mmCIF file of C-alpha atoms in Angstrom:
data_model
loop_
_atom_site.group_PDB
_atom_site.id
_atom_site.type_symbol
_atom_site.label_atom_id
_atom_site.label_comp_id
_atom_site.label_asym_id
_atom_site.label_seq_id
_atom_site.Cartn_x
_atom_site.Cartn_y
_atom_site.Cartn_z
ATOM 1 C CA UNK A 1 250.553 137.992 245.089
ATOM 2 C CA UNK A 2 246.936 138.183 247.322
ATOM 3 C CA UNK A 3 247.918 134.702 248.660
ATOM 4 C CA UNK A 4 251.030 136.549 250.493
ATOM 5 C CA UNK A 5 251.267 136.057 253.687
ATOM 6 C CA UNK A 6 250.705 138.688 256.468
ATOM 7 C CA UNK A 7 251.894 138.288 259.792
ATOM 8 C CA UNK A 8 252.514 134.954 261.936
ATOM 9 C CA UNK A 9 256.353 135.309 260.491
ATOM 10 C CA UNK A 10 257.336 132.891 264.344
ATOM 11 C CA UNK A 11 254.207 130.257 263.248
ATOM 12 C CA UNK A 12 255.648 130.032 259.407
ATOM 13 C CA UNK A 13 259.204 129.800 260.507
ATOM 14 C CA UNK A 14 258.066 126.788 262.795
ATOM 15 C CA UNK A 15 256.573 125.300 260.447
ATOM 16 C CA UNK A 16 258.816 125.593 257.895
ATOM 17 C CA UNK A 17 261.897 124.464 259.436
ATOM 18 C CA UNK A 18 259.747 121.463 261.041
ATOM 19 C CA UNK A 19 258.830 120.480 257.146
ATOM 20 C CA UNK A 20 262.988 121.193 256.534
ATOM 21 C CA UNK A 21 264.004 118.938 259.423
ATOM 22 C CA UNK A 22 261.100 115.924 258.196
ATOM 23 C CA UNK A 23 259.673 116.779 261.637
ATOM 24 C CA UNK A 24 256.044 118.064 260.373
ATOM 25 C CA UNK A 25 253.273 116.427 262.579
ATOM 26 C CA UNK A 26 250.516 114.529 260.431
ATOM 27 C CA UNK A 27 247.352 116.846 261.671
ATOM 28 C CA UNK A 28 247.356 120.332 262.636
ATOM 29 C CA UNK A 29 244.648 122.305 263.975
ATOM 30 C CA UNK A 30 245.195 125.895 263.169
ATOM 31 C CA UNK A 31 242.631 127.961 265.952
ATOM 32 C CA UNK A 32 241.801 131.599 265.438
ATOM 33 C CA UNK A 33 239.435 134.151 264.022
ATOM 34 C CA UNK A 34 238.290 134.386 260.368
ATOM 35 C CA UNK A 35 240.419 136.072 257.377
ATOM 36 C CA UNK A 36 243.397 135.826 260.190
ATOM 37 C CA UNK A 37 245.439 133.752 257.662
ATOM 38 C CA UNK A 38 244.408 130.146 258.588
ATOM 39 C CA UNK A 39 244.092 129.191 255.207
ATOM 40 C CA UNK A 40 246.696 131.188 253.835
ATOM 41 C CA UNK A 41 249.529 129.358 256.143
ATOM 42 C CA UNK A 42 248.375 126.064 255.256
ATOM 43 C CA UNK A 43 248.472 126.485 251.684
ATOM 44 C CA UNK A 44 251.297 128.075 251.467
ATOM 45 C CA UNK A 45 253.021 125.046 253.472
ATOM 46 C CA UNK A 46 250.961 122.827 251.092
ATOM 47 C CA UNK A 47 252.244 124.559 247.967
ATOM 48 C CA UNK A 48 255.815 124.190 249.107
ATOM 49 C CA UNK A 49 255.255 119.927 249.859
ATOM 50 C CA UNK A 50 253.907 119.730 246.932
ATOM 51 C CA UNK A 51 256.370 121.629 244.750
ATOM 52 C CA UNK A 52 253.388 123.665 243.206
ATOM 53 C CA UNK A 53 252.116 127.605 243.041
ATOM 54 C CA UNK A 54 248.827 128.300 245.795
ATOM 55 C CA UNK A 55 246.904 129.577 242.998
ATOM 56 C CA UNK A 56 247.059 126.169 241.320
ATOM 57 C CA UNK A 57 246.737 123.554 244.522
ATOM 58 C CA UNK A 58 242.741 123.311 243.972
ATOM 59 C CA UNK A 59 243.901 121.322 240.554
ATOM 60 C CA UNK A 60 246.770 119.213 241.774
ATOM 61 C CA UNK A 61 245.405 115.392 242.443
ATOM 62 C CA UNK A 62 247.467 115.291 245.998
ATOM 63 C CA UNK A 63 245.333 118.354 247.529
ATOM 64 C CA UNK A 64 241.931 118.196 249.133
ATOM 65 C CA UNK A 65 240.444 121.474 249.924
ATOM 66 C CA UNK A 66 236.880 120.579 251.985
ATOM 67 C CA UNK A 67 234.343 123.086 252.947
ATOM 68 C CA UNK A 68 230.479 123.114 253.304
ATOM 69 C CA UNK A 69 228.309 121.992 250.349
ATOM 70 C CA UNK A 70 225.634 123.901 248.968
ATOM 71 C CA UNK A 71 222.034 122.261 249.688
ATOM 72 C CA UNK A 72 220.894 121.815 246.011
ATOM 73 C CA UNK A 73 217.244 121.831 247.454
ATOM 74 C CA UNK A 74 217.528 125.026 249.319
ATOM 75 C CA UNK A 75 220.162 126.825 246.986
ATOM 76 C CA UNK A 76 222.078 127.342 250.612
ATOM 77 C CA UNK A 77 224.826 126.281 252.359
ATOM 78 C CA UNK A 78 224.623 123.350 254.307
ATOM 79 C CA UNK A 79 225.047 123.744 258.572
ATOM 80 C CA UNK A 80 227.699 120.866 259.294
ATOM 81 C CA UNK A 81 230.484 119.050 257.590
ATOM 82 C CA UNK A 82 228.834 115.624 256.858
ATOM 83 C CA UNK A 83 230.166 112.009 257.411
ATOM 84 C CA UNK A 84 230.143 111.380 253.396
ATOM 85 C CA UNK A 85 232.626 114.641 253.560
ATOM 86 C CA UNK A 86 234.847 113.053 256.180
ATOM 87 C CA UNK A 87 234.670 109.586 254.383
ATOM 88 C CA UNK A 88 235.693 111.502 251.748
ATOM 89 C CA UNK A 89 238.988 112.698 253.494
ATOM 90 C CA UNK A 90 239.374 109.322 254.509
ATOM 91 C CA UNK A 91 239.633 107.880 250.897
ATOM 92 C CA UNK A 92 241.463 110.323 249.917
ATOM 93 C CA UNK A 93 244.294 110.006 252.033
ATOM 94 C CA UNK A 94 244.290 106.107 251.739
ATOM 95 C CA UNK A 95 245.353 106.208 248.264
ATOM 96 C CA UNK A 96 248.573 106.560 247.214
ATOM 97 C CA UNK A 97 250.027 109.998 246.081
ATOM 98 C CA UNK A 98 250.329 110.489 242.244
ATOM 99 C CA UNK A 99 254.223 111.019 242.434
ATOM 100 C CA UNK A 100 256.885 108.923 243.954
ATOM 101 C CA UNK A 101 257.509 110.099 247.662
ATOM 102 C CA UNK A 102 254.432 112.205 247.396
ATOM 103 C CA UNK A 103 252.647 113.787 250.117
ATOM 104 C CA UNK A 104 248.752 113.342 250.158
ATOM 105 C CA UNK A 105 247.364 116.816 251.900
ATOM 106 C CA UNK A 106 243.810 117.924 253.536
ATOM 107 C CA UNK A 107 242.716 121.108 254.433
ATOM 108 C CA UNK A 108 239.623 121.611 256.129
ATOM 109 C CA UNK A 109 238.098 124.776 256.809
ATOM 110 C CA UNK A 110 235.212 125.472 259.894
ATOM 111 C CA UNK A 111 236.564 122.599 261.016
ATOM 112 C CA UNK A 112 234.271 122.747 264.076
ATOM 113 C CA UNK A 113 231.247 122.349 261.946
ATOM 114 C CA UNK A 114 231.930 118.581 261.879
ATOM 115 C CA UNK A 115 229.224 116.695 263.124
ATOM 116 C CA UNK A 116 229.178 113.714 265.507
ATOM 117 C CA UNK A 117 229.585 111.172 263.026
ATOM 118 C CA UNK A 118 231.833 113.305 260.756
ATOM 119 C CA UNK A 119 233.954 113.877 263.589
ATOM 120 C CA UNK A 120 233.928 110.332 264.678
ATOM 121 C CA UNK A 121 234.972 109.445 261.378
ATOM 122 C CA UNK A 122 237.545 111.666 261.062
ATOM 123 C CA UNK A 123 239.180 110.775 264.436
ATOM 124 C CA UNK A 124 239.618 107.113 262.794
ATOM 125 C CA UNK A 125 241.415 108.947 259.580
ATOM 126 C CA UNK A 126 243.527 110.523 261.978
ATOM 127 C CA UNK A 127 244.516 107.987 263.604
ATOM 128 C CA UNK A 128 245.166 105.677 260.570
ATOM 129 C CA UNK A 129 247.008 108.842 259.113
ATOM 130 C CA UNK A 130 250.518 107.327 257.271
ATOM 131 C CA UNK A 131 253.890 109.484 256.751
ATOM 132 C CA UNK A 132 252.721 110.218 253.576
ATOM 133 C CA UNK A 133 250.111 112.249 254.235
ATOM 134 C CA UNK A 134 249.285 115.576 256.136
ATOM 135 C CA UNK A 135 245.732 116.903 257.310
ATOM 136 C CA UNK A 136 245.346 120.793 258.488
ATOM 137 C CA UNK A 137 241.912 121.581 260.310
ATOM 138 C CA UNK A 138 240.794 125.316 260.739
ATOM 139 C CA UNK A 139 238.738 126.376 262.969
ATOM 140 C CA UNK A 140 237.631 129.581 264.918
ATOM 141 C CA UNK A 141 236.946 127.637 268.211
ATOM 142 C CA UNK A 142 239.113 124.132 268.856
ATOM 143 C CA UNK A 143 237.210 123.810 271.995
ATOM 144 C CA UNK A 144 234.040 123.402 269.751
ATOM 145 C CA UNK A 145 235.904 119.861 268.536
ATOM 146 C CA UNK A 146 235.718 117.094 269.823
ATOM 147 C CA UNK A 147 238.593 116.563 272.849
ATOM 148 C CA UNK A 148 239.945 113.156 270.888
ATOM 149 C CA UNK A 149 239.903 114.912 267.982
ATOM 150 C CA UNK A 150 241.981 117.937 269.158
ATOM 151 C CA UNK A 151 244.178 115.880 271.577
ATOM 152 C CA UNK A 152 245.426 114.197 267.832
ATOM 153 C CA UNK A 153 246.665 117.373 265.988
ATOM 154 C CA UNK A 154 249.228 119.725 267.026
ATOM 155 C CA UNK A 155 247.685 123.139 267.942
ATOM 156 C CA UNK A 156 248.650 126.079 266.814
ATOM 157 C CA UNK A 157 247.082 129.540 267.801
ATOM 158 C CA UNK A 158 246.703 132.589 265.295
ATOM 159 C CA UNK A 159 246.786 136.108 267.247
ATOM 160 C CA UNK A 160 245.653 139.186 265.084
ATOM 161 C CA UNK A 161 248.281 140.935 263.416
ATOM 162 C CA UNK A 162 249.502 144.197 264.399
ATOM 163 C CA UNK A 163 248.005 147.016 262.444
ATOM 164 C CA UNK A 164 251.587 148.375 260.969
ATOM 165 C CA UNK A 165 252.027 144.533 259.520
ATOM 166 C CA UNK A 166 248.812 144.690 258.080
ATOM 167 C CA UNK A 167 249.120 147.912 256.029
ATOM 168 C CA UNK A 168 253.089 147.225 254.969
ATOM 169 C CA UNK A 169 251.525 143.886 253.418
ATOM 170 C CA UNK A 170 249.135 145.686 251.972
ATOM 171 C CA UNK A 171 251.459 148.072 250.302
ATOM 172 C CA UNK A 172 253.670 145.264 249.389
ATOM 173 C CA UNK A 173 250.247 144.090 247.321
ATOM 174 C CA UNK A 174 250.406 147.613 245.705
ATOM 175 C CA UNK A 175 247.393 149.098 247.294
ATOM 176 C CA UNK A 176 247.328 152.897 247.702
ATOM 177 C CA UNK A 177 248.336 154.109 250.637
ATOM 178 C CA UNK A 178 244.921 156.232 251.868
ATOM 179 C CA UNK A 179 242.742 153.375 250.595
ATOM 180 C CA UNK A 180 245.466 150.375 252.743
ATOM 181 C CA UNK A 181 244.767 152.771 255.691
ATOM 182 C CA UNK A 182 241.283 152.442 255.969
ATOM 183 C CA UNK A 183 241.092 149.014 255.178
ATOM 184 C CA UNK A 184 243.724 148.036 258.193
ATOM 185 C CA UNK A 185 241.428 150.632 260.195
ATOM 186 C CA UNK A 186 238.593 148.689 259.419
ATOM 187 C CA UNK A 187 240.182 144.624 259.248
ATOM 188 C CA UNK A 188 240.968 144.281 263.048
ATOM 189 C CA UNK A 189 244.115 142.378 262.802
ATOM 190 C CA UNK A 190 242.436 140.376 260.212
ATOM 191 C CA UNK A 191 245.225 140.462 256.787
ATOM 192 C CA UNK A 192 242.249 138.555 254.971
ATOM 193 C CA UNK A 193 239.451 140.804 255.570
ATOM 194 C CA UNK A 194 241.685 143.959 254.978
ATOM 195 C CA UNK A 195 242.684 142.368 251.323
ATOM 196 C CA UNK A 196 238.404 141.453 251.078
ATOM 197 C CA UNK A 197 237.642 145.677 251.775
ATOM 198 C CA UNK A 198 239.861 146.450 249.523
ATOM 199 C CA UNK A 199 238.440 144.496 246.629
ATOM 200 C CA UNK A 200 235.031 144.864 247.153
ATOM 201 C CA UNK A 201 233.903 148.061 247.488
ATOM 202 C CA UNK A 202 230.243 147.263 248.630
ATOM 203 C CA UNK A 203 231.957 145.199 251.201
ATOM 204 C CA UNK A 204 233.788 147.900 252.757
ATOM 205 C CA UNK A 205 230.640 150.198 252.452
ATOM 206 C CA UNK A 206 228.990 147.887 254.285
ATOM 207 C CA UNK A 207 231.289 147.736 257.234
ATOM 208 C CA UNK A 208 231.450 151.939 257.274
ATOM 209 C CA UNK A 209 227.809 151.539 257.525
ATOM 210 C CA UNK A 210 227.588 149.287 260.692
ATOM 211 C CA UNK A 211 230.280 151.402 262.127
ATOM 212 C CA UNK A 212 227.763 153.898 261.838
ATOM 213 C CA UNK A 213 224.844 151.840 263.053
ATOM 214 C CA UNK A 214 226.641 150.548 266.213
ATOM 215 C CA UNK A 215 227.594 154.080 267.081
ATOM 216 C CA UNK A 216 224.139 155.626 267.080
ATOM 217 C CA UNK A 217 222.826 152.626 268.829
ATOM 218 C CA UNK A 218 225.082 152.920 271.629
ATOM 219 C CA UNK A 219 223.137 155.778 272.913
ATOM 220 C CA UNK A 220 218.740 154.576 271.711
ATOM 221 C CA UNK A 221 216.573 153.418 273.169
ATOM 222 C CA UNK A 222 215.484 149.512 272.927
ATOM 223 C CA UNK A 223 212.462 150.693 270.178
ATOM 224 C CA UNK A 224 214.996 152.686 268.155
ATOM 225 C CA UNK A 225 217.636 150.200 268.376
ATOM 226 C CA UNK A 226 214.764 147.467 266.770
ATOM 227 C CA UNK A 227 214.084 150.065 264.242
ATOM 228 C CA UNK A 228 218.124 150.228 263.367
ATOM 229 C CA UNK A 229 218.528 146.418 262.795
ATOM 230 C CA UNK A 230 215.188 145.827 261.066
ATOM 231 C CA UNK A 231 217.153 145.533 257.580
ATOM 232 C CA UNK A 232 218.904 142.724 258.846
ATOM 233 C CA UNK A 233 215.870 140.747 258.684
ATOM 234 C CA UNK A 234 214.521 141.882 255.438
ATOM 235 C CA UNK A 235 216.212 139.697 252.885
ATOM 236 C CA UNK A 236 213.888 136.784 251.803
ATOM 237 C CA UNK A 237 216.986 134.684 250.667
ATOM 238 C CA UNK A 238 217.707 132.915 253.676
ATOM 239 C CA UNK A 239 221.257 132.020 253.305
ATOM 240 C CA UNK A 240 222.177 135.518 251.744
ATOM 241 C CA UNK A 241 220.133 137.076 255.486
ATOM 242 C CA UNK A 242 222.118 134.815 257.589
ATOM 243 C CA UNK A 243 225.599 135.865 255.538
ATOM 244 C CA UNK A 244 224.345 139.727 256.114
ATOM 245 C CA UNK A 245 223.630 138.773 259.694
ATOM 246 C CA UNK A 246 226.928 137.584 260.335
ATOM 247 C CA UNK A 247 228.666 140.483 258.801
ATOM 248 C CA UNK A 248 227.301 142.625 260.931
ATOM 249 C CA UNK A 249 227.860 140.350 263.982
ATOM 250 C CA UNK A 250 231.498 140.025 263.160
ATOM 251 C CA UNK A 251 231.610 143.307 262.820
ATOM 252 C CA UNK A 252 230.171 144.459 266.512
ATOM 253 C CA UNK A 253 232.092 141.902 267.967
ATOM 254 C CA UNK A 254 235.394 143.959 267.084
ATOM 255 C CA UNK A 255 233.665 147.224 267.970
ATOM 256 C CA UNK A 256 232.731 146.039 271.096
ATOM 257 C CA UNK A 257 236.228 144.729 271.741
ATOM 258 C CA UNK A 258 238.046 148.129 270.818
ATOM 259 C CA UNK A 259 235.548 149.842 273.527
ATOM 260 C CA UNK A 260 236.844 147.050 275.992
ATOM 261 C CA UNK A 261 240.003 147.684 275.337
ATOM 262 C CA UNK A 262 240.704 151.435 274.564
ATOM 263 C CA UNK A 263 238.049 151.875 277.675
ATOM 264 C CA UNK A 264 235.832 154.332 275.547
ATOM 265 C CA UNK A 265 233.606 154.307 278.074
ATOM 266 C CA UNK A 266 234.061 157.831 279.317
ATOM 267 C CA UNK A 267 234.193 159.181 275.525
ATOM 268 C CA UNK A 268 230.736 158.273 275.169
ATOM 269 C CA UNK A 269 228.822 161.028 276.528
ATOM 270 C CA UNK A 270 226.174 159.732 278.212
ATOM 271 C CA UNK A 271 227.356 155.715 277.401
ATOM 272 C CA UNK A 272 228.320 154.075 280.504
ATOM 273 C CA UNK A 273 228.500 150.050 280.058
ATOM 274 C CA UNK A 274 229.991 148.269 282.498
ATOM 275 C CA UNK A 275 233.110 146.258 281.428
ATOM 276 C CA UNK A 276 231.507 143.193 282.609
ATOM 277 C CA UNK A 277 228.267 143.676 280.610
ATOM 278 C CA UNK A 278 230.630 144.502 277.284
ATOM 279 C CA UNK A 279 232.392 140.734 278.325
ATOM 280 C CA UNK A 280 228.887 138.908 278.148
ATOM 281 C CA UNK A 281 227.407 140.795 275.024
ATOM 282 C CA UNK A 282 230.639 139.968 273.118
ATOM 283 C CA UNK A 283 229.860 136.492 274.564
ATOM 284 C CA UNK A 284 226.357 136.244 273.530
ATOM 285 C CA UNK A 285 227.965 137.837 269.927
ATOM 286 C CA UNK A 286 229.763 134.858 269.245
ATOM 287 C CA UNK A 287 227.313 132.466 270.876
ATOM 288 C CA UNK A 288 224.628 134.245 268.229
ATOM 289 C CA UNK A 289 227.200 133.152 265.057
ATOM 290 C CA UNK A 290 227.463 129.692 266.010
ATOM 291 C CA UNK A 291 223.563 129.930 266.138
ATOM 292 C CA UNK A 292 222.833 130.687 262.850
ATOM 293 C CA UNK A 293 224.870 127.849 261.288
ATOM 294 C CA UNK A 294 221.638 125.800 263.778
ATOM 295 C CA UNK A 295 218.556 127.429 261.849
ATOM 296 C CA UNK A 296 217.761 129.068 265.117
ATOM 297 C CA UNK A 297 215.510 132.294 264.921
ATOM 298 C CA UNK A 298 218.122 135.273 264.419
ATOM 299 C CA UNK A 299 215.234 138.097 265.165
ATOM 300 C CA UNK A 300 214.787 136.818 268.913
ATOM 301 C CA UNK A 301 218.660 136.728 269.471
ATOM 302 C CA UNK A 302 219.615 140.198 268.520
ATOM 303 C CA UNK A 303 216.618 141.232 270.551
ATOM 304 C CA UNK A 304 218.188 139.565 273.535
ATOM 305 C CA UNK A 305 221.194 140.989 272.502
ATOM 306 C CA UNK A 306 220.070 144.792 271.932
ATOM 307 C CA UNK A 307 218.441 144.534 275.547
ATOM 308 C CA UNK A 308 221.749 144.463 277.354
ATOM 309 C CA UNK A 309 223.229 148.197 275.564
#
């Protein structure tokens, strides 16, 4: 039942009749924020081609699910999709399917981690791609692709879903109704991150906490605000301090929208932030998550960051 789908009832209806009519493109590139139901979309789509539950599609021999490998050296996640990886897509959707008319599927996920020659290689799979066969690339940012590589799949955009279909789904998945509440309070429009709160309670403890940490912030001073995020930089496991980093990235970047949007401003006391200045630190947000996947020094970014608030 967690693999139900949320929202985007116009995108799976497209799709849906397109795979009913034999009309289904042979790449898609599915563009919009994490947990928004990317995955959950594509797999459902692949579980119907190929006649199979979602749970199961990681063990059926037509299904390729790629994401980053873990660095065996550095017990870490690697930063980019590799060329091996997309070679690997490549020779997987060369061989035949296991059944008779059987469809061959790919879905890759931060599909904008591909490097050059990943990419490269995958625009050749692309365009080599038979009628058998059917490739679905996720990514947050399709702009971070490269052009030839987007101009090849059909994109489709993933808005947030509206908070009142994010807690019916999640009462439809049996959760109580105070606990669905605060989760859709806390998810954003995200279905996936809502479900993720609600399972993991040190999760959702975490994001009450940098709720709290953003709002006292908004109103220290540059020493105090270092003081605040020190934590984040306290973890001696690399890849576990980047993952913290990044929660609590993702998570300013949808406080900082919700003051954009509600216009908070006057609310806050004593807070006045231009909207302009909210547009670039929500810029230099995202520009900081894209940084980390490039080893670059996350300290000196939020300290850039911290200056402008």
């Amino acid at each position: 039942m967690l693999d139900m789908i949320i929202g985007h009832e116009k995108i799976l209806n497209f799709l849906e009749k397109a795979l009913e009519n034999k009309v289904l493109s042979h790449a898609y590139c599915f563009v919009g924020p994490d947990n928004v139901g990317k995955r959950t979309v594509a797999c459902h789509l692949a579980s119907k081609i190929l006649n199979t539950e979602p749970e199961k599609l990681s063990t059926h021999p037509d299904f390729l699910h790629l994401t980053r490998e873990i660095d065996e050296k550095k017990g870490k996640l690697k930063k980019d999709l590799s060329v091996a990886q997309a070679k690997q897509v490549r020779n997987f959707l060369q061989n035949r399917s296991w059944f008779e008319n059987g469809t061959r599927i790919t879905v890759i996920d931060e599909a904008e981690l591909l490097n050059t020659e990943a990419a490269n290689a995958l625009l050749k799979t692309i365009e080599e791609t038979s009628d058998d066969s059917l490739m679905f690339l996720l990514t947050t940012d399709d702009k971070a692709l490269p052009a030839t590589v987007r101009s090849r799949c059909q994109v489709i955009n993933f808005d947030l879903v509206s908070d009142r279909d994010i807690l019916s789904g999640l009462k439809k998945l049996d959760f109580g109704d105070q606990s669905a509440k605060e989760a859709t309070n806390l998810a954003w429009g995200r279905p996936g991150r809502a479900v993720q709160l609600l399972q993991d309670s040190e999760l959702l403890q975490d994001y009450k906490s940098e709720l709290e940490r953003w709002r006292k912030m908004l109103t220290q001073p540059f020493y105090a605000k270092l003081k605040n995020v020190e934590d984040l930089f306290d973890d001696k496991h690399q890849s576990r301090g980047k993952e913290k980093i990044k929660r609590t990235v993702d998570v300013w970047i949808m406080l900082w929208r919700e003051f954009l949007l509600k216009q908070v401003m006057d609310n806050h006391g004593d807070v006045k932030i231009s909207s302009k200045n909210v547009l670039s630190i929500i810029d230099d947000l995202r520009a900081v998550q894209g940084y980390l996947n490039r080893n670059i020094n996350p300290r000196l970014l939020m300290e850039q960051i911290l200056l402008k608030f």
